[in-house]
Every structure is written in C-alpha cells, then in structure tokens.
C-alpha cells in the first residue's frame, strides 16, 4: 500500500501443505536492498528459488552499476524472469514495493507469468486476494502518514486473512519511509 | 546452482525446464495459478488523416477485476501503436519484443518503421508458437505509404481493415462501427465514434470496463489520450473514510534507521603538473 512518501508491505505467516500447517513463522517478504522489498506468495519452494535468483541478479547489477536497482527496473527484471517460464511457470505471485527516485513510492504486482500491474494505491496477491481487494478498496485513503498507513494495512490484512482458511497465524508488516524501516509482527487469530 | 551460474545470462526465448515438475504438481492436486487476462474491448479505425486506436482499461483475473486502470495501448514505434487483448503477459511481452526489434531495424536502415514490418514480425512470432502465446492485437500506424490498420489473431492470421474490433467486447463495439462508420471521417468525429464503440463494450461486456484510452496517429505526430473518458467514477467514497478505534495488537517492533549514503565531494585544488 502506498502512503505519503512511504509504503507498507504486509504478509501473513503461515506455511502449509493444503490443509495441514507446517510452520507459523514463515517469512514471505524479502529485502532486496534497503528501499526495495518483494513479497512472494504461492508455492513456497518457487518463492525461495525465485528470491535466490533475484538476489543473485541484483548483486551482479550492484557490482556492475555501483548502485542499487530502481524499483521500476527490478519489476521489469522479475517480469522477464517469470515470462521466461511462460509454458511451465513458477507457481508464485510477487508483490514488489520500493522507494524510487526522490523517494517516490512504487508498488506493483504480477501474475505467475510476469504480467505487470502497476497501481498508485494498493496491490494484493495470494489465496485471500479476493477479500484483500475488497478490504483495501474500502479502507484505503490517499496520502496517509506512516502510522496511519500501518494501521490501515494491518486491519485490511487481518480482516481478509480471517476469512481465508489457508492464511493466518499473525501478520508481518514492513513500513518503509526515506529515513527508516519499521518491521512489526502482528497478533492475529491462530486458526 | 554453480552450473546455472555459468550459463548466466540466458540466451533468450522460453525455457521449459519446469514443465515436468508442474505437471507432477497438478496431478498431486495443486491448482495451477490463473493468468491475468485482459477480457477487453479494443478498436481501431482509419479516418481522413490517419488512424485512431481505442481500448478500455480493465484487467481481470477470472471474475475479479485485478486492475481498474491498466494500459492496453502499447508503444511500438513513434508512428505505430498496438492494442492487445488476451493474456496480459503475452501481449506485453510480444509488443515489447517487437518494439525493440523495430528500433534495431530503424537504426539499421535509418528510416521510419513501416506498419507492415511490425505486422510481419508479430505474425511470424505468434504463428511459430501455434497460438499458445495468446495475444490478439490491433495494430495501427501511419508511415510513408499512408495509414494502416491490421488485426492479428493468436494463431498468426492477420486482416487489413478500415475499422476493426477485438476482444470479448468486440461484438458490442463492432455493432457501433457497422452502423456509424463512413469513409473520410474528421478527427473529432473519429474520436467520438471510437469512444462510443469502447463505451458500448464497457457497458455491455462484463470483461471490459473502467475508462476509455484513445491514441490518434497522423502523419508525423501522435496523441495518446490516456483516460480520455471516465464514464465510471467512484462516487460512493465516504468523506471521513475508515477510522480504527481499536488498534492492531503488535507483538514485536524493530526499527532500522536507513544510513545516509556518504557522498564524496571532490574538493581541493586541481592537481598540479
């Protein structure tokens, strides 16, 4: 979700195999560099493989260009990596959020074959995505300050996740402003 | 992992190494993720001085609207634009790829790109994938030989027409075109007709919606009217918005201040010989 010169990215914490829960502290949001985060939903093995490949490509880029990748460039990279596997795709939907030039927030999501969807307000992905669309659509306000943004995204996440059997066990929220990154773990229903 | 590192960067084109594994997973009961489609209304028509392309702006994922304002009119060359319907990733990838091929061709020949060049590149790519790259396109542009409008189907067949519609809303839009199109329309009449056709798709087809994007291409210039019409504004937003009286309970907070990058300023005197 985008706020005023900041963004927030949130995920639930469950790892499961269909209806059996394997872990309740699984990390789904990964840091690429200080101002760029990617959340990967879907098959856990594909999420981890994709994350490792992306970190590899980003490190090579950093060595060559001597700077961090811009979020727009990173989104194109993820899209290309996913589209390469068009006929045997990764079972993974990424949500990318970062601060670009002049700390302007950038968010985008993709389907599993890399169709980019840029938005100016919020993007969602995952098994509870239908509920998330509804919750974010009604709770979102433009130009929110980081504290209010955190509250809004947490409420949207927890209320949607409560209506989905396959998600839950709390939440993990990162709120990023030009000066700091705040990582919070939310208390949610454990069922 | 080391072997993969040695092969980087990939040579381009599709890689099929996950196909077998995906088949196994689907057999075990994992649902294959659905793709973003652009159940769409895209139209084009030739008017007196050039070509007008129009598209709606809704992107769907099954029955859910994933993006209320996506861009379906893609840039190919300064004088050629292409509207895409079908699987969103395919239309974006195919138009980007042909756009870069056209740019290289322009550098090579030193001339303005022709619409038939883009047409041939697109149709040969789509045909070679036998329709699996699901992109239905309306390609329009103005080059030295005049204005051109073509439709390209996912299997690689093409049509050259004075007015064309594609996508799930194509029947609704074609109805408008068939009754109101005539040769020699002026720019304003053309834009009005295209808007009407797209609106007919937006209101009557469930796969199309939101706003109208228009692109007018004439000899030597182009005008991209993004969100030319917004016939579906959101009027039900409450003024005060949501306020949460009960705060979310937080278990743990970790604040990491972002270090300022140290800037090296070249000060001091110039080096003396």
Tab-separated table of C-alpha atoms in Angstrom:
chain	number	residue	atom	x	y	z
A	1	UNK	CA	0.000	0.000	0.000
A	2	UNK	CA	1.240	3.482	-0.845
A	3	UNK	CA	1.279	6.361	1.622
A	4	UNK	CA	2.764	9.827	1.668
A	5	UNK	CA	6.459	9.363	0.735
A	6	UNK	CA	6.322	5.893	2.271
A	7	UNK	CA	4.950	2.457	1.542
A	8	UNK	CA	3.931	-0.584	3.558
A	9	UNK	CA	4.115	-4.249	2.608
A	10	UNK	CA	2.470	-6.965	4.703
A	11	UNK	CA	2.046	-10.725	4.643
A	12	UNK	CA	0.613	-13.473	6.808
A	13	UNK	CA	2.931	-16.022	8.429
A	14	UNK	CA	1.516	-19.468	7.669
A	15	UNK	CA	3.254	-22.163	5.708
A	16	UNK	CA	1.026	-25.123	4.923
A	17	UNK	CA	0.505	-28.123	2.680
A	18	UNK	CA	-3.137	-27.838	1.638
A	19	UNK	CA	-4.930	-28.017	4.980
A	20	UNK	CA	-2.031	-29.002	7.220
A	21	UNK	CA	0.041	-26.208	8.777
A	22	UNK	CA	3.787	-26.792	8.724
A	23	UNK	CA	5.106	-23.504	10.115
A	24	UNK	CA	3.667	-20.374	11.690
A	25	UNK	CA	6.590	-18.009	11.263
A	26	UNK	CA	7.353	-18.356	7.593
A	27	UNK	CA	8.891	-15.290	6.013
A	28	UNK	CA	7.267	-14.241	2.759
A	29	UNK	CA	8.590	-10.700	2.422
A	30	UNK	CA	12.229	-10.467	1.413
A	31	UNK	CA	14.501	-7.453	1.331
A	32	UNK	CA	16.364	-6.827	-1.918
A	33	UNK	CA	18.003	-3.627	-0.803
A	34	UNK	CA	17.236	-1.085	1.873
A	35	UNK	CA	14.424	0.565	-0.024
A	36	UNK	CA	13.100	-2.365	-2.058
A	37	UNK	CA	11.063	-5.289	-0.782
A	38	UNK	CA	9.444	-8.174	-2.570
A	39	UNK	CA	6.679	-10.372	-1.168
A	40	UNK	CA	6.232	-13.771	-2.809
A	41	UNK	CA	3.007	-15.712	-2.415
A	42	UNK	CA	2.200	-19.149	-3.745
A	43	UNK	CA	4.316	-22.293	-3.729
A	44	UNK	CA	6.998	-21.892	-1.046
A	45	UNK	CA	9.733	-23.684	-2.970
A	46	UNK	CA	9.199	-21.485	-6.030
A	47	UNK	CA	9.137	-18.397	-3.815
A	48	UNK	CA	12.501	-19.294	-2.291
A	49	UNK	CA	14.066	-20.240	-5.645
A	50	UNK	CA	12.811	-17.054	-7.271
A	51	UNK	CA	14.098	-14.975	-4.358
A	52	UNK	CA	17.548	-16.562	-4.617
A	53	UNK	CA	17.716	-15.928	-8.372
A	54	UNK	CA	16.600	-12.316	-7.912
A	55	UNK	CA	19.134	-11.616	-5.177
A	56	UNK	CA	21.819	-13.120	-7.439
A	57	UNK	CA	20.843	-10.872	-10.343
A	58	UNK	CA	20.605	-7.825	-8.091
A	59	UNK	CA	24.046	-8.425	-6.602
A	60	UNK	CA	25.550	-8.697	-10.098
A	61	UNK	CA	23.774	-5.462	-11.035
A	62	UNK	CA	25.103	-3.743	-7.911
A	63	UNK	CA	28.643	-4.828	-8.709
A	64	UNK	CA	28.386	-3.582	-12.289
A	65	UNK	CA	26.457	-0.364	-11.778
A	66	UNK	CA	27.738	0.504	-8.276
A	67	UNK	CA	24.269	1.497	-7.127
A	68	UNK	CA	21.027	-0.113	-6.019
A	69	UNK	CA	18.429	-1.110	-8.584
A	70	UNK	CA	15.466	1.180	-9.067
A	71	UNK	CA	12.104	-0.448	-8.268
A	72	UNK	CA	10.843	0.006	-11.845
A	73	UNK	CA	13.913	-1.755	-13.233
A	74	UNK	CA	13.560	-4.518	-10.650
A	75	UNK	CA	9.917	-5.032	-11.617
A	76	UNK	CA	10.951	-5.443	-15.268
A	77	UNK	CA	13.611	-7.964	-14.172
A	78	UNK	CA	11.081	-10.028	-12.206
A	79	UNK	CA	8.628	-9.857	-15.107
A	80	UNK	CA	11.272	-11.114	-17.541
A	81	UNK	CA	12.335	-13.963	-15.237
A	82	UNK	CA	8.736	-15.073	-14.828
A	83	UNK	CA	7.854	-14.775	-18.526
A	84	UNK	CA	10.878	-16.879	-19.461
A	85	UNK	CA	8.960	-19.749	-17.875
A	86	UNK	CA	5.745	-18.916	-19.706
A	87	UNK	CA	4.884	-22.515	-20.590
A	88	UNK	CA	5.992	-24.070	-17.295
A	89	UNK	CA	5.588	-21.211	-14.842
A	90	UNK	CA	6.736	-20.649	-11.292
A	91	UNK	CA	3.678	-21.047	-9.051
A	92	UNK	CA	4.340	-17.688	-7.480
A	93	UNK	CA	2.772	-14.206	-7.476
A	94	UNK	CA	5.147	-11.416	-6.456
A	95	UNK	CA	4.289	-8.098	-4.857
A	96	UNK	CA	7.059	-5.539	-5.286
A	97	UNK	CA	7.291	-2.349	-3.260
A	98	UNK	CA	10.088	0.207	-3.180
A	99	UNK	CA	11.085	3.842	-2.951
A	100	UNK	CA	12.310	5.121	-6.312
A	101	UNK	CA	13.829	8.395	-7.420
A	102	UNK	CA	13.302	11.179	-4.920
A	103	UNK	CA	11.794	8.616	-2.544
A	104	UNK	CA	8.600	8.297	-4.560
A	105	UNK	CA	6.854	5.045	-3.550
A	106	UNK	CA	6.423	2.391	-6.234
A	107	UNK	CA	4.281	-0.728	-5.966
A	108	UNK	CA	3.370	-3.401	-8.433
A	109	UNK	CA	2.176	-6.972	-8.547
A	110	UNK	CA	2.374	-9.651	-11.229
A	111	UNK	CA	0.579	-12.819	-12.077
A	112	UNK	CA	2.625	-16.007	-12.265
A	113	UNK	CA	3.837	-15.341	-15.819
A	114	UNK	CA	5.001	-11.779	-15.290
A	115	UNK	CA	2.120	-9.540	-16.385
A	116	UNK	CA	2.928	-6.337	-14.532
A	117	UNK	CA	0.152	-4.461	-12.809
A	118	UNK	CA	1.213	-1.063	-11.607
A	119	UNK	CA	-1.060	0.737	-9.217
A	120	UNK	CA	-0.996	4.029	-7.422
A	121	UNK	CA	-2.850	2.877	-4.311
A	122	UNK	CA	-2.545	-0.794	-3.388
A	123	UNK	CA	-1.764	-4.207	-4.826
A	124	UNK	CA	-2.657	-7.646	-3.473
A	125	UNK	CA	-1.729	-11.273	-4.112
A	126	UNK	CA	-2.323	-14.672	-2.562
A	127	UNK	CA	-5.106	-17.075	-1.646
A	128	UNK	CA	-7.064	-14.352	0.165
A	129	UNK	CA	-6.645	-11.880	-2.702
A	130	UNK	CA	-10.379	-11.517	-3.362
A	131	UNK	CA	-11.071	-10.475	0.234
A	132	UNK	CA	-7.984	-8.273	0.178
A	133	UNK	CA	-9.247	-6.411	-2.893
A	134	UNK	CA	-12.467	-5.636	-1.078
A	135	UNK	CA	-10.859	-4.681	2.225
A	136	UNK	CA	-8.184	-2.452	0.656
A	137	UNK	CA	-10.670	-0.818	-1.713
A	138	UNK	CA	-12.782	0.367	1.193
A	139	UNK	CA	-10.080	1.104	3.762
A	140	UNK	CA	-7.538	2.861	1.556
A	141	UNK	CA	-7.151	6.644	1.672
A	142	UNK	CA	-4.607	8.544	-0.408
A	143	UNK	CA	-1.589	10.263	1.232
A	144	UNK	CA	-1.571	8.543	4.596
A	145	UNK	CA	1.201	9.107	7.101
A	146	UNK	CA	3.287	6.049	8.105
A	147	UNK	CA	1.434	5.413	11.379
A	148	UNK	CA	-1.997	5.595	9.787
A	149	UNK	CA	-0.752	3.550	6.813
A	150	UNK	CA	0.461	0.826	9.163
A	151	UNK	CA	-2.909	0.717	10.890
A	152	UNK	CA	-4.820	0.567	7.610
A	153	UNK	CA	-2.727	-2.146	6.017
A	154	UNK	CA	-2.782	-4.251	9.188
A	155	UNK	CA	-6.547	-4.015	9.515
A	156	UNK	CA	-7.020	-4.867	5.836
A	157	UNK	CA	-4.640	-7.838	6.081
A	158	UNK	CA	-6.036	-9.274	9.300
A	159	UNK	CA	-9.666	-8.916	8.297
A	160	UNK	CA	-9.083	-10.582	4.898
A	161	UNK	CA	-6.889	-13.320	6.304
A	162	UNK	CA	-9.517	-14.159	8.937
A	163	UNK	CA	-11.864	-15.073	6.116
A	164	UNK	CA	-9.382	-17.434	4.459
A	165	UNK	CA	-8.580	-20.882	5.840
A	166	UNK	CA	-5.221	-21.083	4.097
A	167	UNK	CA	-3.778	-17.841	5.529
A	168	UNK	CA	-3.282	-16.644	9.051
A	169	UNK	CA	-1.252	-17.063	12.204
A	170	UNK	CA	-0.498	-13.388	12.554
A	171	UNK	CA	0.994	-10.849	10.222
A	172	UNK	CA	4.317	-9.362	9.280
A	173	UNK	CA	4.304	-5.678	8.254
A	174	UNK	CA	7.168	-3.532	6.958
A	175	UNK	CA	6.613	0.227	6.767
A	176	UNK	CA	9.371	1.988	4.830
A	177	UNK	CA	9.972	5.738	4.859
A	178	UNK	CA	13.027	7.547	3.433
A	179	UNK	CA	14.678	7.504	6.854
A	180	UNK	CA	13.762	4.216	8.476
A	181	UNK	CA	12.289	0.766	8.070
A	182	UNK	CA	9.855	-0.401	10.743
A	183	UNK	CA	9.204	-4.108	10.946
A	184	UNK	CA	6.273	-5.212	13.091
A	185	UNK	CA	4.798	-8.601	13.885
A	186	UNK	CA	1.048	-8.562	14.359
A	187	UNK	CA	-1.004	-10.646	16.704
A	188	UNK	CA	-3.832	-12.351	14.882
A	189	UNK	CA	-6.133	-15.302	15.179
A	190	UNK	CA	-4.169	-18.554	15.377
A	191	UNK	CA	-6.581	-20.746	13.497
B	1	UNK	CA	23.420	-23.900	-8.821
B	2	UNK	CA	27.030	-23.394	-9.957
B	3	UNK	CA	26.213	-24.777	-13.414
B	4	UNK	CA	23.320	-22.338	-13.689
B	5	UNK	CA	25.632	-19.510	-12.700
B	6	UNK	CA	27.985	-20.374	-15.543
B	7	UNK	CA	25.116	-20.213	-18.017
B	8	UNK	CA	24.016	-16.735	-16.979
B	9	UNK	CA	22.754	-14.606	-18.685
B	10	UNK	CA	20.188	-16.803	-20.510
B	11	UNK	CA	20.226	-16.728	-24.282
B	12	UNK	CA	16.640	-15.518	-24.518
B	13	UNK	CA	13.485	-17.289	-25.552
B	14	UNK	CA	11.362	-19.548	-23.380
B	15	UNK	CA	12.740	-22.176	-21.016
B	16	UNK	CA	10.673	-25.316	-20.429
B	17	UNK	CA	12.570	-26.854	-17.531
B	18	UNK	CA	9.743	-26.554	-15.004
B	19	UNK	CA	7.081	-28.192	-17.231
B	20	UNK	CA	7.551	-31.751	-15.984
B	21	UNK	CA	7.546	-30.674	-12.352
B	22	UNK	CA	4.409	-28.562	-12.871
B	23	UNK	CA	2.571	-31.496	-14.442
B	24	UNK	CA	3.504	-33.601	-11.413
B	25	UNK	CA	2.271	-30.918	-9.009
B	26	UNK	CA	-1.046	-30.524	-10.836
B	27	UNK	CA	-1.546	-34.304	-10.676
B	28	UNK	CA	-0.873	-34.170	-6.924
B	29	UNK	CA	-3.653	-31.648	-6.532
B	30	UNK	CA	-2.045	-28.202	-6.629
B	31	UNK	CA	-4.195	-25.710	-8.508
B	32	UNK	CA	-2.373	-24.029	-11.346
B	33	UNK	CA	-2.392	-20.242	-10.868
B	34	UNK	CA	-4.722	-18.340	-13.167
B	35	UNK	CA	-3.276	-15.779	-15.537
B	36	UNK	CA	-4.187	-12.146	-15.809
B	37	UNK	CA	-6.361	-11.767	-18.879
B	38	UNK	CA	-7.495	-8.586	-20.473
B	39	UNK	CA	-11.112	-9.526	-21.372
B	40	UNK	CA	-11.217	-6.456	-23.410
B	41	UNK	CA	-12.681	-4.156	-25.965
B	42	UNK	CA	-10.044	-2.856	-28.381
B	43	UNK	CA	-10.868	-0.998	-31.573
B	44	UNK	CA	-9.178	0.827	-34.403
B	45	UNK	CA	-10.375	2.881	-37.296
B	46	UNK	CA	-8.867	4.760	-40.212
B	47	UNK	CA	-10.005	8.349	-40.602
B	48	UNK	CA	-9.149	11.062	-43.098
B	49	UNK	CA	-5.610	11.853	-41.891
B	50	UNK	CA	-4.569	8.695	-40.038
B	51	UNK	CA	-5.508	6.033	-37.525
B	52	UNK	CA	-7.360	6.149	-34.199
B	53	UNK	CA	-6.919	3.294	-31.690
B	54	UNK	CA	-9.101	2.844	-28.623
B	55	UNK	CA	-9.160	0.471	-25.653
B	56	UNK	CA	-10.890	0.015	-22.300
B	57	UNK	CA	-8.795	-0.240	-19.113
B	58	UNK	CA	-9.957	-3.275	-17.145
B	59	UNK	CA	-7.687	-6.263	-16.403
B	60	UNK	CA	-9.372	-9.363	-14.982
B	61	UNK	CA	-8.191	-12.447	-13.121
B	62	UNK	CA	-11.064	-14.874	-13.529
B	63	UNK	CA	-14.144	-12.965	-12.373
B	64	UNK	CA	-12.193	-10.460	-10.254
B	65	UNK	CA	-11.060	-7.077	-11.552
B	66	UNK	CA	-7.344	-7.042	-10.851
B	67	UNK	CA	-6.511	-3.654	-12.321
B	68	UNK	CA	-9.094	-0.923	-12.811
B	69	UNK	CA	-6.863	1.264	-14.914
B	70	UNK	CA	-4.357	-0.701	-16.930
B	71	UNK	CA	-2.792	0.414	-20.216
B	72	UNK	CA	-3.716	-1.670	-23.214
B	73	UNK	CA	-2.385	0.602	-25.948
B	74	UNK	CA	1.288	-0.300	-26.269
B	75	UNK	CA	4.009	1.700	-27.957
B	76	UNK	CA	5.711	0.015	-30.897
B	77	UNK	CA	7.371	2.884	-32.742
B	78	UNK	CA	6.868	6.672	-32.724
B	79	UNK	CA	4.351	6.233	-35.541
B	80	UNK	CA	2.921	2.798	-34.657
B	81	UNK	CA	0.828	1.737	-31.647
B	82	UNK	CA	-0.705	-1.624	-30.832
B	83	UNK	CA	-3.700	-2.567	-28.657
B	84	UNK	CA	-3.576	-6.009	-27.039
B	85	UNK	CA	-6.235	-8.454	-25.848
B	86	UNK	CA	-5.817	-11.929	-24.390
B	87	UNK	CA	-3.299	-12.992	-21.761
B	88	UNK	CA	-1.777	-9.777	-20.378
B	89	UNK	CA	1.765	-11.132	-20.017
B	90	UNK	CA	1.754	-12.339	-23.627
B	91	UNK	CA	0.533	-9.051	-25.117
B	92	UNK	CA	3.039	-7.055	-23.074
B	93	UNK	CA	5.958	-9.347	-23.834
B	94	UNK	CA	5.222	-9.676	-27.543
B	95	UNK	CA	4.717	-5.929	-28.075
B	96	UNK	CA	7.876	-5.073	-26.085
B	97	UNK	CA	9.896	-7.597	-28.060
B	98	UNK	CA	8.695	-6.398	-31.466
B	99	UNK	CA	9.129	-2.773	-30.383
B	100	UNK	CA	12.813	-3.387	-29.624
B	101	UNK	CA	13.257	-5.312	-32.880
B	102	UNK	CA	11.723	-2.352	-34.749
B	103	UNK	CA	14.104	0.047	-33.026
B	104	UNK	CA	17.104	-2.025	-34.055
B	105	UNK	CA	15.703	-2.156	-37.586
B	106	UNK	CA	15.355	1.640	-37.549
B	107	UNK	CA	18.969	2.008	-36.504
B	108	UNK	CA	19.988	-0.446	-39.215
B	109	UNK	CA	18.031	1.128	-42.077
B	110	UNK	CA	17.910	4.757	-40.906
B	111	UNK	CA	14.249	5.040	-41.924
B	112	UNK	CA	10.922	5.371	-40.161
B	113	UNK	CA	9.362	1.978	-39.350
B	114	UNK	CA	6.533	0.724	-41.520
B	115	UNK	CA	3.397	-0.856	-40.131
B	116	UNK	CA	3.775	-3.945	-42.339
B	117	UNK	CA	7.216	-4.572	-40.776
B	118	UNK	CA	5.660	-4.717	-37.309
B	119	UNK	CA	2.864	-6.849	-38.723
B	120	UNK	CA	5.248	-9.426	-40.205
B	121	UNK	CA	7.363	-9.618	-37.055
B	122	UNK	CA	4.292	-10.123	-34.869
B	123	UNK	CA	2.572	-12.684	-37.072
B	124	UNK	CA	5.675	-14.813	-37.533
B	125	UNK	CA	6.309	-14.909	-33.769
B	126	UNK	CA	2.708	-15.797	-32.951
B	127	UNK	CA	2.482	-18.442	-35.673
B	128	UNK	CA	5.662	-20.148	-34.576
B	129	UNK	CA	4.094	-20.688	-31.119
B	130	UNK	CA	0.953	-22.113	-32.771
B	131	UNK	CA	-1.465	-19.978	-30.773
B	132	UNK	CA	-0.048	-20.821	-27.336
B	133	UNK	CA	1.127	-17.225	-26.968
B	134	UNK	CA	-2.391	-15.956	-26.537
B	135	UNK	CA	-2.227	-12.381	-27.854
B	136	UNK	CA	-4.891	-10.852	-30.100
B	137	UNK	CA	-3.724	-7.472	-31.366
B	138	UNK	CA	-4.999	-4.440	-33.221
B	139	UNK	CA	-2.019	-2.770	-34.862
B	140	UNK	CA	-2.302	0.712	-36.328
B	141	UNK	CA	0.057	3.377	-37.575
B	142	UNK	CA	0.927	5.906	-40.231
B	143	UNK	CA	4.067	5.560	-42.327
B	144	UNK	CA	5.332	6.821	-45.679
B	145	UNK	CA	2.818	4.670	-47.540
B	146	UNK	CA	-0.148	6.036	-45.598
B	147	UNK	CA	-2.340	4.989	-42.659
B	148	UNK	CA	-2.682	1.239	-41.968
B	149	UNK	CA	-4.822	-0.813	-39.609
B	150	UNK	CA	-4.394	-4.556	-39.061
B	151	UNK	CA	-5.759	-7.205	-36.707
B	152	UNK	CA	-3.595	-10.147	-35.637
B	153	UNK	CA	-5.083	-13.324	-34.176
B	154	UNK	CA	-3.263	-15.561	-31.648
B	155	UNK	CA	-2.573	-18.221	-34.264
B	156	UNK	CA	-0.882	-15.741	-36.564
B	157	UNK	CA	-3.529	-14.854	-39.145
B	158	UNK	CA	-3.963	-11.187	-39.988
B	159	UNK	CA	-6.572	-8.938	-41.575
B	160	UNK	CA	-6.223	-5.484	-43.059
B	161	UNK	CA	-9.319	-3.418	-42.436
B	162	UNK	CA	-10.635	0.155	-42.394
B	163	UNK	CA	-12.150	-0.450	-38.937
B	164	UNK	CA	-11.548	-3.341	-36.564
B	165	UNK	CA	-12.516	-4.586	-33.122
B	166	UNK	CA	-11.055	-7.388	-30.967
B	167	UNK	CA	-11.570	-8.846	-27.522
B	168	UNK	CA	-14.597	-10.047	-25.605
B	169	UNK	CA	-16.363	-6.738	-26.229
B	170	UNK	CA	-15.677	-6.815	-29.960
B	171	UNK	CA	-19.264	-7.594	-30.935
B	172	UNK	CA	-20.632	-4.676	-28.937
B	173	UNK	CA	-18.056	-2.314	-30.461
B	174	UNK	CA	-18.474	-3.690	-33.994
B	175	UNK	CA	-22.210	-3.035	-33.796
B	176	UNK	CA	-21.463	0.658	-33.245
B	177	UNK	CA	-18.878	0.756	-36.021
B	178	UNK	CA	-21.027	-1.062	-38.563
B	179	UNK	CA	-23.868	1.392	-38.125
B	180	UNK	CA	-21.931	4.639	-37.873
B	181	UNK	CA	-18.657	4.265	-39.778
B	182	UNK	CA	-18.121	6.019	-43.070
B	183	UNK	CA	-15.006	6.890	-45.042
B	184	UNK	CA	-13.389	10.278	-44.658
B	185	UNK	CA	-14.249	10.970	-41.009
B	186	UNK	CA	-12.659	14.017	-39.407
B	187	UNK	CA	-10.521	13.698	-36.292
B	188	UNK	CA	-13.239	14.763	-33.849
B	189	UNK	CA	-15.868	12.560	-35.456
B	190	UNK	CA	-13.429	9.658	-35.377
B	191	UNK	CA	-12.555	10.131	-31.709
B	192	UNK	CA	-16.249	10.405	-30.856
B	193	UNK	CA	-17.053	7.207	-32.754
B	194	UNK	CA	-14.194	5.264	-31.137
B	195	UNK	CA	-15.256	6.481	-27.658
B	196	UNK	CA	-18.811	5.383	-28.381
B	197	UNK	CA	-17.644	1.948	-29.516
B	198	UNK	CA	-15.478	1.447	-26.416
B	199	UNK	CA	-18.255	2.679	-24.137
B	200	UNK	CA	-20.601	0.201	-25.772
B	201	UNK	CA	-18.068	-2.517	-24.899
B	202	UNK	CA	-17.612	-1.181	-21.354
B	203	UNK	CA	-21.305	-1.093	-20.540
B	204	UNK	CA	-22.436	-4.233	-22.326
B	205	UNK	CA	-19.499	-6.637	-21.932
B	206	UNK	CA	-18.635	-7.892	-18.450
B	207	UNK	CA	-14.978	-8.427	-19.326
B	208	UNK	CA	-14.439	-4.748	-20.230
B	209	UNK	CA	-14.842	-1.748	-18.018
B	210	UNK	CA	-13.492	1.390	-16.371
B	211	UNK	CA	-12.150	4.097	-18.646
B	212	UNK	CA	-11.518	4.805	-22.313
B	213	UNK	CA	-7.976	5.240	-23.681
B	214	UNK	CA	-7.510	6.711	-27.145
B	215	UNK	CA	-4.491	7.118	-29.380
B	216	UNK	CA	-4.651	9.317	-32.506
B	217	UNK	CA	-1.821	8.792	-35.014
B	218	UNK	CA	-1.376	11.087	-38.008
B	219	UNK	CA	1.480	11.686	-40.401
B	220	UNK	CA	4.374	12.898	-38.284
B	221	UNK	CA	2.569	13.160	-34.944
B	222	UNK	CA	0.662	11.145	-32.381
B	223	UNK	CA	-1.568	11.965	-29.425
B	224	UNK	CA	-2.022	9.480	-26.594
B	225	UNK	CA	-5.170	10.455	-24.713
B	226	UNK	CA	-4.858	8.340	-21.581
B	227	UNK	CA	-8.201	8.148	-19.755
B	228	UNK	CA	-9.903	10.268	-22.397
B	229	UNK	CA	-13.262	9.430	-20.851
B	230	UNK	CA	-14.043	8.314	-17.317
B	231	UNK	CA	-17.600	7.048	-17.515
B	232	UNK	CA	-17.290	5.030	-14.278
B	233	UNK	CA	-16.167	7.337	-11.491
B	234	UNK	CA	-16.201	6.128	-7.906
B	235	UNK	CA	-18.947	8.198	-6.371
B	236	UNK	CA	-19.625	6.304	-3.213
B	237	UNK	CA	-16.478	7.158	-1.234
B	238	UNK	CA	-17.415	8.316	2.226
B	239	UNK	CA	-15.905	11.672	3.182
B	240	UNK	CA	-14.403	10.722	6.509
B	241	UNK	CA	-13.021	7.346	5.422
B	242	UNK	CA	-12.287	4.490	7.806
B	243	UNK	CA	-11.040	5.193	11.287
B	244	UNK	CA	-9.947	2.352	13.509
B	245	UNK	CA	-10.816	2.841	17.161
B	246	UNK	CA	-9.315	-0.483	18.253
B	247	UNK	CA	-5.637	-0.588	17.270
B	248	UNK	CA	-3.943	-3.718	15.915
B	249	UNK	CA	-2.029	-5.614	18.549
B	250	UNK	CA	1.687	-5.686	17.825
B	251	UNK	CA	3.891	-8.449	19.221
B	252	UNK	CA	7.288	-7.106	18.246
B	253	UNK	CA	8.651	-3.966	16.616
B	254	UNK	CA	12.059	-3.492	15.032
B	255	UNK	CA	13.098	-0.124	13.664
B	256	UNK	CA	16.107	0.041	11.360
B	257	UNK	CA	17.260	3.538	10.514
B	258	UNK	CA	18.457	3.829	6.934
B	259	UNK	CA	22.005	5.041	6.802
B	260	UNK	CA	22.614	8.076	4.620
B	261	UNK	CA	24.905	7.253	1.726
B	262	UNK	CA	28.223	9.011	2.249
B	263	UNK	CA	28.888	11.353	-0.645
B	264	UNK	CA	32.469	12.021	-1.609
B	265	UNK	CA	32.797	15.619	-2.747
B	266	UNK	CA	35.802	16.364	-4.863
B	267	UNK	CA	37.145	19.438	-3.152
B	268	UNK	CA	40.515	20.979	-3.023
B	269	UNK	CA	42.775	22.316	-5.706
B	270	UNK	CA	43.302	20.811	-9.079
B	271	UNK	CA	46.342	18.575	-9.351
B	272	UNK	CA	49.426	20.456	-10.290
B	273	UNK	CA	51.648	19.162	-13.011
